[in-house]
Coordinates of C-alpha atoms in Angstrom, one line a residue:
M19 CA 0.0 0.0 0.0
S20 CA 1.5 3.3 -1.1
R21 CA 1.9 6.3 1.3
S22 CA -0.5 8.4 -0.8
T23 CA -3.1 5.7 -0.7
R24 CA -2.8 5.5 3.1
T25 CA -3.1 9.3 3.3
V26 CA -6.4 9.3 1.3
R27 CA -7.9 6.5 3.5
L28 CA -6.9 8.3 6.7
T29 CA -8.5 11.5 5.3
Q30 CA -11.7 9.5 4.6
L31 CA -11.8 8.2 8.2
T32 CA -11.2 11.7 9.6
L33 CA -14.0 13.1 7.4
A34 CA -16.5 10.4 8.5
A35 CA -15.7 10.8 12.2
G36 CA -16.0 14.6 11.9
I37 CA -19.4 14.4 10.1
L38 CA -20.6 11.9 12.8
S39 CA -19.8 14.2 15.7
A40 CA -21.4 17.2 14.0
S41 CA -24.6 15.4 13.2
L42 CA -25.6 13.5 16.4
I43 CA -29.1 14.8 15.9
A44 CA -30.8 12.7 13.5
E45 CA -32.6 9.7 12.0
A46 CA -32.7 7.1 9.2
Q47 CA -31.3 4.3 11.4
Q48 CA -30.0 1.2 9.8
Q49 CA -28.7 -2.1 11.2
P50 CA -25.0 -2.7 10.7
R51 CA -24.4 -6.0 9.0
P52 CA -20.8 -7.0 9.6
A53 CA -18.6 -9.2 7.5
R54 CA -19.9 -12.6 6.6
P55 CA -19.2 -15.2 3.9
P56 CA -20.9 -14.4 0.5
V57 CA -24.5 -15.6 0.3
K58 CA -24.7 -18.6 -1.9
E59 CA -27.4 -19.1 -4.4
G60 CA -30.6 -20.4 -2.9
E61 CA -29.6 -19.5 0.7
V62 CA -32.4 -17.9 2.7
E63 CA -31.5 -14.7 4.5
N64 CA -33.3 -13.5 7.7
Q65 CA -36.3 -11.5 6.5
E66 CA -38.9 -9.4 8.2
I67 CA -42.2 -9.4 6.4
T68 CA -44.4 -6.4 7.1
V69 CA -48.0 -6.5 6.1
E70 CA -50.6 -3.9 5.4
K71 CA -54.0 -3.9 3.9
N72 CA -55.1 -0.4 2.9
R73 CA -56.7 -1.9 -0.3
R74 CA -54.1 -0.4 -2.5
I75 CA -53.3 -2.1 -5.8
E76 CA -49.6 -2.1 -6.7
L77 CA -48.2 -2.8 -10.1
P78 CA -44.7 -4.3 -10.7
P79 CA -42.2 -1.5 -10.8
A80 CA -40.1 -0.8 -13.8
N81 CA -36.3 -1.3 -13.9
R82 CA -34.5 1.3 -11.9
I83 CA -31.6 2.9 -13.5
F84 CA -29.4 2.9 -10.5
N85 CA -28.9 -0.8 -10.8
K86 CA -27.4 -0.1 -14.2
I87 CA -24.7 2.4 -13.1
P88 CA -21.4 0.5 -13.2
S89 CA -18.9 0.9 -10.5
V90 CA -15.8 2.8 -11.5
K91 CA -13.7 0.1 -10.0
P92 CA -15.6 -3.2 -9.9
S93 CA -14.5 -5.9 -7.5
T94 CA -15.7 -9.4 -6.8
E95 CA -14.6 -9.3 -3.1
Q96 CA -17.2 -9.4 -0.4
R97 CA -18.0 -6.1 1.2
K98 CA -17.4 -6.0 4.9
L99 CA -20.7 -4.3 5.6
T100 CA -24.1 -4.0 3.9
Y101 CA -26.5 -1.3 4.9
E102 CA -30.2 -0.9 5.6
F103 CA -31.1 2.7 6.2
Q104 CA -34.3 2.2 8.1
D105 CA -35.3 2.6 11.7
R106 CA -36.0 -0.6 13.7
K107 CA -39.6 -1.5 14.2
L108 CA -41.5 -3.8 16.5
S109 CA -42.4 -6.5 14.1
V110 CA -44.1 -9.0 16.4
G111 CA -47.5 -9.8 15.0
D112 CA -47.2 -6.7 12.8
P113 CA -50.7 -6.0 11.4
R114 CA -49.6 -4.5 8.1
I115 CA -50.2 -6.4 4.8
N116 CA -47.7 -5.7 2.0
L117 CA -49.4 -6.2 -1.4
N118 CA -46.1 -6.0 -3.4
A119 CA -45.6 -9.2 -5.4
L120 CA -42.4 -11.1 -5.0
P121 CA -40.2 -10.6 -8.1
V122 CA -38.5 -13.5 -9.8
S123 CA -35.2 -11.6 -9.9
A124 CA -33.8 -8.1 -9.2
T125 CA -34.9 -7.0 -12.6
Q126 CA -38.2 -7.8 -14.3
P127 CA -38.5 -8.6 -18.0
A128 CA -38.2 -5.4 -20.0
Q129 CA -39.7 -4.7 -23.4
N130 CA -36.5 -3.2 -24.6
P131 CA -33.4 -2.3 -22.5
V132 CA -33.2 1.0 -24.3
Y133 CA -36.4 2.3 -22.7
N134 CA -36.0 3.2 -19.0
N135 CA -38.8 5.8 -18.6
Y136 CA -42.5 5.0 -18.5
V137 CA -46.0 6.4 -18.1
K138 CA -48.9 4.2 -16.7
V139 CA -52.6 4.9 -16.7
G140 CA -55.4 2.7 -15.4
A141 CA -58.9 2.5 -13.9
G142 CA -61.0 0.1 -12.0
N143 CA -64.1 -0.4 -9.9
Y144 CA -64.9 1.6 -6.8
G145 CA -64.2 4.6 -9.0
T146 CA -60.5 3.9 -9.0
F147 CA -58.0 5.9 -11.0
Y148 CA -54.3 5.2 -11.3
G149 CA -51.5 7.2 -12.8
E150 CA -47.7 6.9 -12.6
G151 CA -44.7 8.3 -14.3
F152 CA -41.0 7.7 -14.1
M153 CA -38.0 9.5 -15.7
G154 CA -34.3 9.1 -15.2
I155 CA -30.9 10.0 -16.6
H156 CA -29.2 6.7 -17.3
N157 CA -26.5 7.3 -19.8
Q158 CA -23.9 8.7 -17.5
P159 CA -21.3 6.2 -16.0
N160 CA -20.8 8.0 -12.6
Y161 CA -24.1 9.5 -11.7
G162 CA -27.8 9.0 -12.1
V163 CA -30.9 11.0 -11.4
E164 CA -34.5 9.7 -11.3
G165 CA -37.9 11.2 -10.5
S166 CA -41.3 9.5 -10.1
L167 CA -44.9 10.6 -9.5
R168 CA -47.7 8.2 -8.6
H169 CA -51.4 8.7 -7.8
L170 CA -54.0 6.1 -6.8
S171 CA -57.5 7.0 -5.6
S172 CA -61.0 5.5 -5.1
S173 CA -63.9 7.8 -5.2
I174 CA -66.1 5.4 -3.2
G175 CA -65.2 2.8 -0.6
P176 CA -66.5 -0.4 1.0
V177 CA -69.3 1.3 3.0
D178 CA -71.3 4.6 2.8
G179 CA -70.1 5.5 -0.7
K180 CA -67.8 8.5 -0.8
N181 CA -67.5 8.7 3.0
S182 CA -65.0 5.8 2.8
A183 CA -63.1 7.1 -0.3
Q184 CA -59.4 7.4 -0.2
S185 CA -56.5 8.7 -2.3
E186 CA -52.7 8.6 -2.2
T187 CA -50.1 10.7 -4.1
K188 CA -46.4 10.2 -4.0
G189 CA -43.5 12.1 -5.5
R190 CA -39.8 11.3 -5.3
L191 CA -36.6 12.7 -6.7
T192 CA -33.4 10.7 -6.2
G193 CA -29.8 11.2 -7.2
K194 CA -26.5 9.3 -6.8
Y195 CA -22.9 10.1 -7.6
L196 CA -20.2 7.4 -7.8
T197 CA -16.4 7.6 -7.6
E198 CA -13.7 5.0 -7.1
Q199 CA -13.7 5.8 -3.3
F200 CA -17.3 6.7 -2.3
K201 CA -20.9 7.0 -3.3
L202 CA -23.1 10.1 -2.6
S203 CA -26.9 9.7 -2.6
G204 CA -29.8 11.9 -1.9
T205 CA -33.6 11.7 -1.9
L206 CA -36.4 14.3 -1.8
G207 CA -39.9 13.0 -1.3
Y208 CA -43.5 14.0 -0.7
N209 CA -46.5 11.8 0.3
R210 CA -50.1 12.9 0.6
D211 CA -52.8 10.5 1.9
Q212 CA -56.4 11.4 2.3
Y213 CA -59.1 9.1 3.7
Y214 CA -62.1 9.1 6.1
F215 CA -63.0 7.7 9.5
Y216 CA -65.8 5.5 8.3
G217 CA -65.8 2.9 11.1
R218 CA -69.2 3.8 12.6
R219 CA -72.7 4.5 11.5
L220 CA -72.8 8.2 10.4
P221 CA -75.8 10.4 11.0
E222 CA -77.8 11.7 8.0
G223 CA -76.2 14.7 6.4
V224 CA -73.0 14.5 8.3
D225 CA -70.3 17.0 7.4
R226 CA -67.6 15.0 5.6
E227 CA -64.9 17.4 6.8
T228 CA -65.5 16.2 10.4
I229 CA -64.4 12.7 9.4
R230 CA -61.7 13.5 6.9
Q231 CA -58.1 12.9 7.5
R232 CA -55.2 14.2 5.4
L233 CA -51.5 13.4 6.0
N234 CA -48.7 15.3 4.4
T235 CA -45.2 13.9 4.7
Y236 CA -42.0 15.5 3.5
N237 CA -38.6 13.9 3.6
L238 CA -35.0 14.8 2.7
N239 CA -32.2 12.2 3.0
V240 CA -28.5 12.4 2.1
G241 CA -25.8 9.9 2.6
I242 CA -22.2 8.9 1.8
E243 CA -20.6 5.4 1.9
N244 CA -17.5 3.7 0.9
V245 CA -17.5 1.6 -2.3
D246 CA -13.8 0.7 -2.5
S247 CA -13.7 -2.9 -1.3
D248 CA -9.9 -2.6 -1.0
N249 CA -10.2 0.1 1.6
L250 CA -9.1 -0.9 5.1
I251 CA -12.0 1.1 6.5
D252 CA -15.6 0.6 5.5
Y253 CA -18.1 3.3 6.5
S254 CA -21.5 4.7 5.8
L255 CA -23.1 7.9 7.0
K256 CA -26.7 8.9 6.3
T257 CA -28.9 11.7 7.7
G258 CA -32.6 12.4 7.0
I259 CA -35.4 14.7 8.0
Y260 CA -39.1 13.9 8.0
S261 CA -41.9 16.4 8.5
L262 CA -45.5 15.3 9.0
N263 CA -48.7 17.1 9.5
D264 CA -52.4 16.1 9.4
A265 CA -55.9 17.7 9.2
Y266 CA -56.2 18.0 13.0
N267 CA -53.2 20.3 13.6
A268 CA -50.9 17.5 14.6
S269 CA -47.4 17.6 13.3
E270 CA -44.1 15.9 13.9
F271 CA -40.5 16.8 13.0
D272 CA -38.0 13.9 13.0
W273 CA -34.3 14.2 12.2
G274 CA -32.0 11.3 12.4
T275 CA -28.4 10.4 11.6
N276 CA -26.8 7.0 11.4
F277 CA -23.2 6.0 11.1
N278 CA -21.8 2.5 10.5
G279 CA -18.1 1.6 10.2
S280 CA -15.8 -1.4 10.2
V281 CA -12.0 -1.9 10.4
G282 CA -10.4 -5.1 9.4
I283 CA -8.0 -6.3 12.1
T284 CA -7.1 -9.6 10.4
D285 CA -8.4 -11.5 7.5
N286 CA -11.0 -13.1 9.8
F287 CA -11.5 -10.5 12.5
V288 CA -13.4 -7.2 12.1
A289 CA -14.1 -4.4 14.5
L290 CA -17.5 -2.8 14.0
V291 CA -19.2 0.4 15.3
G292 CA -22.6 1.9 14.8
A293 CA -24.0 5.2 16.2
D294 CA -27.4 6.7 15.8
A295 CA -29.0 10.0 16.9
Y296 CA -32.7 10.9 16.6
V297 CA -34.2 14.2 17.6
T298 CA -38.1 14.3 17.4
Q299 CA -40.6 17.0 18.2
R300 CA -44.2 16.1 18.1
T301 CA -47.0 18.8 18.4
D302 CA -50.5 17.5 19.0
G303 CA -51.8 19.7 21.7
P304 CA -48.8 20.0 23.9
V305 CA -45.3 20.1 22.4
D306 CA -43.3 16.9 23.1
N307 CA -39.5 16.6 22.5
R308 CA -38.4 12.9 22.3
N309 CA -34.8 11.9 21.5
V310 CA -32.9 8.6 21.2
Y311 CA -29.1 8.2 21.0
R312 CA -27.5 4.8 20.4
V313 CA -23.9 3.4 20.2
K314 CA -23.2 -0.2 19.1
P315 CA -19.6 -1.4 19.2
A316 CA -19.0 -5.0 18.2
F317 CA -16.4 -7.5 17.0
K318 CA -17.0 -10.3 14.5
Y319 CA -15.0 -13.4 13.6
T320 CA -15.6 -15.2 10.3
S321 CA -14.4 -18.5 9.0
P322 CA -15.8 -20.9 6.3
R323 CA -17.6 -22.9 8.9
F324 CA -18.1 -20.6 11.8
T325 CA -19.1 -17.0 12.4
A326 CA -19.3 -15.3 15.8
M327 CA -20.3 -11.7 16.7
I328 CA -20.3 -10.1 20.1
G329 CA -21.0 -6.6 21.1
L330 CA -23.0 -4.1 23.2
T331 CA -25.9 -1.8 22.4
A332 CA -26.0 1.3 24.6
A333 CA -29.1 3.5 24.2
N334 CA -30.4 6.7 25.8
E335 CA -33.9 7.9 25.5
T336 CA -35.4 11.2 26.6
D337 CA -39.0 12.4 26.7
K338 CA -39.7 15.9 27.9
R339 CA -43.4 15.4 28.3
Q340 CA -43.1 12.2 30.4
G341 CA -39.9 13.3 32.2
I342 CA -37.9 10.4 30.9
N343 CA -34.1 10.3 30.7
K344 CA -32.9 6.7 30.8
T345 CA -29.9 4.9 29.5
Y346 CA -29.8 1.1 28.8
G347 CA -27.2 -1.4 28.0
F348 CA -28.0 -4.6 26.0
P349 CA -25.4 -7.3 25.3
I350 CA -25.7 -8.6 21.8
G351 CA -24.2 -11.6 20.0
E352 CA -24.7 -14.3 17.5
I353 CA -23.1 -17.6 16.6
D354 CA -23.6 -19.2 13.1
F355 CA -22.3 -22.7 12.5
V356 CA -22.2 -24.4 9.0
P357 CA -21.7 -28.2 9.6
T358 CA -22.0 -29.1 6.0
G359 CA -22.7 -27.6 2.6
N360 CA -25.0 -24.6 2.8
I361 CA -26.8 -25.6 6.0
H362 CA -26.6 -23.0 8.8
F363 CA -27.5 -23.3 12.5
Y364 CA -27.5 -20.1 14.5
V365 CA -28.3 -18.8 18.0
G366 CA -28.2 -15.2 19.3
H367 CA -29.3 -12.6 21.8
D368 CA -30.5 -9.0 21.1
G369 CA -31.9 -6.0 22.8
D370 CA -32.6 -2.4 21.9
V371 CA -34.8 0.7 22.3
I372 CA -37.4 0.6 19.5
R373 CA -38.6 4.1 18.6
N374 CA -42.3 4.7 18.3
T375 CA -43.2 8.0 16.6
L376 CA -46.4 9.5 15.2
R377 CA -45.2 8.7 11.7
T378 CA -44.5 5.0 12.4
F379 CA -47.8 4.6 14.3
L380 CA -49.8 6.2 11.4
G381 CA -48.0 3.9 9.0
E382 CA -49.2 1.0 11.0
N383 CA -52.8 2.2 11.8
R384 CA -54.0 5.1 9.8
W385 CA -57.1 5.6 11.9
L386 CA -55.2 6.8 14.9
G387 CA -57.1 9.3 17.1
P388 CA -55.8 12.7 18.2
Q389 CA -53.2 13.2 21.0
A390 CA -52.2 9.6 21.1
L391 CA -49.6 8.9 23.8
L392 CA -46.2 8.1 22.3
S393 CA -43.7 5.9 24.2
N394 CA -40.8 3.9 23.0
T395 CA -40.8 0.1 23.3
V396 CA -37.8 -1.4 25.1
K397 CA -36.8 -4.8 24.0
L398 CA -35.2 -6.0 27.2
S399 CA -34.0 -9.4 25.8
D400 CA -34.5 -11.5 22.7
I401 CA -33.1 -15.0 22.7
Y402 CA -33.4 -16.7 19.3
G403 CA -32.2 -19.6 17.4
G404 CA -32.8 -21.4 14.1
T405 CA -31.6 -23.0 11.0
K406 CA -31.5 -22.0 7.3
G407 CA -30.0 -23.2 4.1
D408 CA -30.2 -24.6 0.6
L409 CA -31.8 -28.0 0.2
G410 CA -30.8 -28.4 -3.4
G411 CA -33.0 -28.6 -6.5
G412 CA -34.0 -24.9 -6.1
F413 CA -35.4 -25.4 -2.6
S414 CA -34.3 -23.3 0.4
Y415 CA -35.7 -23.0 3.9
E416 CA -35.5 -21.2 7.3
G417 CA -36.9 -22.0 10.7
K418 CA -36.6 -19.7 13.7
V419 CA -37.8 -19.5 17.3
S420 CA -37.6 -16.3 19.3
Y421 CA -38.4 -15.6 23.0
A422 CA -38.4 -11.9 23.7
Q423 CA -39.3 -9.7 26.7
Y424 CA -40.6 -6.1 26.2
R425 CA -41.4 -3.1 28.3
N426 CA -44.1 -0.8 26.9
F427 CA -45.2 -3.5 24.4
Y428 CA -47.9 -1.7 22.5
V429 CA -51.2 -2.7 20.8
F430 CA -54.0 -0.7 19.1
N431 CA -57.6 -0.6 20.1
N432 CA -60.7 1.5 19.5
T433 CA -61.1 4.6 21.6
W434 CA -64.2 5.7 23.5
P435 CA -66.7 7.3 23.1
D436 CA -65.8 7.5 19.3
T437 CA -65.0 3.9 18.4
S438 CA -64.0 4.9 14.9
R439 CA -60.7 6.2 16.2
F440 CA -57.8 4.1 17.7
F441 CA -55.2 4.7 20.3
P442 CA -52.1 2.8 21.5
L443 CA -52.2 0.8 24.7
Y444 CA -48.9 -0.1 26.5
D445 CA -48.0 -2.9 28.8
G446 CA -46.0 -1.1 31.5
G447 CA -44.8 -4.4 33.0
T448 CA -42.8 -7.1 31.2
A449 CA -44.5 -8.6 28.2
K450 CA -43.2 -12.0 27.0
V451 CA -43.6 -13.0 23.4
L452 CA -42.9 -16.3 21.8
T453 CA -42.6 -16.3 18.0
I454 CA -42.2 -19.5 15.9
S455 CA -41.5 -18.8 12.2
A456 CA -40.9 -21.1 9.2
Q457 CA -40.3 -20.4 5.5
L458 CA -39.9 -22.6 2.5
G459 CA -38.8 -21.2 -0.9
Y460 CA -38.4 -22.6 -4.4
S461 CA -36.8 -21.0 -7.4
Q462 CA -36.4 -22.1 -11.0
K463 CA -33.7 -19.9 -12.5
D464 CA -35.3 -16.6 -13.7
K465 CA -38.7 -18.1 -14.5
F466 CA -40.5 -19.1 -11.3
R467 CA -40.2 -18.3 -7.7
S468 CA -42.4 -19.2 -4.7
I469 CA -42.1 -18.5 -1.0
L470 CA -44.4 -19.9 1.7
K471 CA -44.0 -18.4 5.2
G472 CA -45.9 -18.9 8.5
D473 CA -45.6 -17.3 12.0
V474 CA -47.2 -18.3 15.3
F475 CA -47.3 -15.7 18.1
R476 CA -48.0 -16.3 21.8
Y477 CA -48.3 -13.3 24.1
G478 CA -47.7 -13.4 27.8
L479 CA -48.9 -10.0 28.9
D480 CA -48.3 -8.5 32.3
R481 CA -50.9 -5.6 32.6
L482 CA -52.8 -5.6 29.3
E483 CA -55.9 -7.7 29.1
E484 CA -55.2 -8.9 25.5
A485 CA -52.8 -8.2 22.6
W486 CA -55.7 -6.3 20.8
H487 CA -55.5 -6.4 17.0
R488 CA -52.4 -8.5 16.9
P489 CA -52.8 -11.9 15.1
R490 CA -52.0 -15.2 16.7
I491 CA -51.3 -16.9 13.3
A492 CA -50.0 -15.2 10.2
G493 CA -49.3 -16.8 6.8
Q494 CA -48.2 -15.7 3.4
W495 CA -47.7 -17.4 0.1
S496 CA -46.1 -15.4 -2.7
N497 CA -45.4 -16.5 -6.3
S498 CA -43.9 -15.0 -9.5
Y499 CA -43.9 -16.5 -13.0
I500 CA -42.5 -15.2 -16.3
L501 CA -43.7 -16.8 -19.6
N502 CA -41.6 -16.2 -22.7
K503 CA -40.5 -12.8 -21.5
K504 CA -44.0 -11.5 -22.5
L505 CA -46.2 -12.5 -19.6
F506 CA -45.4 -11.7 -16.0
I507 CA -47.7 -13.1 -13.3
T508 CA -47.6 -12.7 -9.6
S509 CA -49.9 -13.9 -6.8
D510 CA -50.1 -13.3 -3.1
L511 CA -52.2 -15.3 -0.5
Y512 CA -52.5 -14.0 3.0
F513 CA -54.0 -15.6 6.1
Y514 CA -54.5 -14.1 9.5
E515 CA -56.3 -15.7 12.5
G516 CA -56.8 -15.0 16.2
I517 CA -57.3 -11.2 16.0
R518 CA -59.1 -9.9 19.2
A519 CA -60.7 -6.5 19.7
K520 CA -62.8 -4.8 22.3
N521 CA -65.4 -2.1 22.4
F522 CA -64.7 -0.2 25.6
V523 CA -68.0 1.6 25.4
S524 CA -70.1 -1.6 25.6
G525 CA -67.4 -3.6 27.3
E526 CA -67.8 -6.4 24.7
A527 CA -64.8 -8.3 23.3
Y528 CA -64.7 -9.7 19.8
T529 CA -62.7 -12.3 17.9
L530 CA -62.6 -11.1 14.3
K531 CA -63.2 -13.6 11.5
P532 CA -60.1 -15.2 9.9
I533 CA -58.7 -13.2 7.0
V534 CA -58.1 -15.0 3.7
D535 CA -56.9 -12.7 1.0
L536 CA -55.9 -13.7 -2.5
N537 CA -54.4 -11.2 -5.1
F538 CA -53.3 -11.6 -8.7
K539 CA -51.3 -9.3 -11.0
I540 CA -50.6 -9.7 -14.6
D541 CA -48.4 -7.7 -17.0
Y542 CA -48.4 -8.5 -20.8
F543 CA -45.9 -6.8 -23.0
L544 CA -47.5 -5.9 -26.3
G545 CA -44.3 -4.7 -28.1
K546 CA -41.2 -2.6 -27.7
Q547 CA -42.9 0.2 -25.8
F548 CA -46.4 -0.8 -24.9
S549 CA -47.7 -3.2 -22.2
A550 CA -51.1 -3.9 -20.6
F551 CA -51.7 -4.7 -16.9
V552 CA -54.5 -5.9 -14.7
S553 CA -54.6 -6.4 -10.9
L554 CA -57.2 -8.4 -9.0
N555 CA -57.3 -7.9 -5.2
N556 CA -59.3 -9.7 -2.6
V557 CA -60.4 -12.4 -5.1
F558 CA -62.6 -14.1 -2.6
G559 CA -64.6 -10.9 -2.1
Q560 CA -64.5 -10.9 1.7
N561 CA -65.3 -7.6 3.3
Y562 CA -63.2 -8.6 6.3
Q563 CA -62.2 -6.4 9.2
R564 CA -58.5 -6.0 9.9
Y565 CA -59.4 -3.4 12.5
L566 CA -62.8 -3.5 14.3
Y567 CA -65.6 -1.7 12.4
Y568 CA -63.4 -1.1 9.4
R569 CA -64.5 -3.3 6.5
V570 CA -62.2 -3.4 3.5
Q571 CA -63.2 -3.3 -0.2
G572 CA -64.4 -6.6 -1.6
L573 CA -63.2 -7.9 -5.0
N574 CA -61.6 -5.0 -6.7
F575 CA -59.7 -4.7 -10.0
L576 CA -57.5 -2.3 -11.9
G577 CA -56.5 -2.4 -15.5
G578 CA -54.6 -0.1 -17.8
I579 CA -51.7 0.4 -20.2
S580 CA -48.1 1.4 -19.9
Y581 CA -45.9 3.3 -22.4
S582 CA -42.1 3.2 -22.1
F583 CA -39.7 5.7 -23.8

């Protein structure tokens, strides 16, 4: 290694450390993923499936140009870290249903690789209109810019006509710049959601403005990360700002910064460090300042048959409104053993402070009532173990058992006296949750892919009566199929059972009917630049309730055309 090269790398480290110290007010958390052996074809990675059923119909996305920007200095060596810029969430029995179909590969079949921009227009029942456009600069080797705009609306809903209508508009502008040493990225986004609180019988001639909700979310994210695999130091720094407001004078400002770095000590031994800072101000009546700071040093040893990681998560949370200023320490570690082939057995322990904000709660339950109490959930301990691997013949699998203990474990339930709104309930004691998960996957080259996943949850609550609106059993079966590069078909089947809810006005508890939801999506390429699409959601036509008193749309469809240029 030349002296000049060392000087450049030391300068990069100094720059990354300086930026971190100046930006310990922020967001956009990601989990550091230390060095590990390259993932082999067919191996199942740990996944977290989040599910949401807002009766939106999604179409398969077009190829994104950033996957086509070549590295200035390509390398086949394994990166020491991969990054996920997202805040950790409490995923136990998560009630959201994700309707995005599982793609066969990272890129879907294209009409012609020359055309990267597109416009889509469609319509369907329930007075549904869909429009989407995408444009990008893709002919530059070191940078790329892309912008997209999407609108989906239904003029009537499942009950009471236009009083259960909904609409969603999203705009996004993204840019990336790549050098031999680092990658710069930035995103500017805007989301607007409008819908109505229709979960009760409305009086004749009701003013629709009294039940209308409108959410506006603005976000700005910038980041820098190392791309030189030969660099001794691997790093990533990202900071982001989110601003949210609604139709009831509630607002939230959330600024977070996340840093992850690693230094190779030997060929098999790596030192890791992660640091996060979140500053949040929520205004919904009284002003509430809520901050979380986190440091996560760790060491990881990797060999062909054995991987071990040990570290500590130190987290501090403050809440001005509740008078909270607490610091926690959680030992973390994982051991992964590969006895033969591509079969893994692993066991580990984890703990953390999981941030709960107005934005994350509204993303989970859009019918949240005003002035909901916000408290972070503390994962005191999570002991887990399992196995995953490749069975051959295109089959892969994973099985996992987790036993976790939480403080401020939260659920959602209807408020009183207005049962059309929801609020969070917290278990102030120690809640114990047992989760058993299994997944089986099959892949046939770039033609067919199928994944079947199931989860069973058992809740041992301390002070709450029930885990309201959290399922006991959750299942998902996703499939994708490509026929002759002309026809692209995806299907999703969801099953949820054991959801309990309570009307605190009448004192009556309910067990909601099991949810069985089947969806199909078809894209047919008509030529070089045109394609047609159709989506069928809730094929069985069940007006089921994911949340008490909120029936969803029955069978709904969307069809349209797409033009690429």
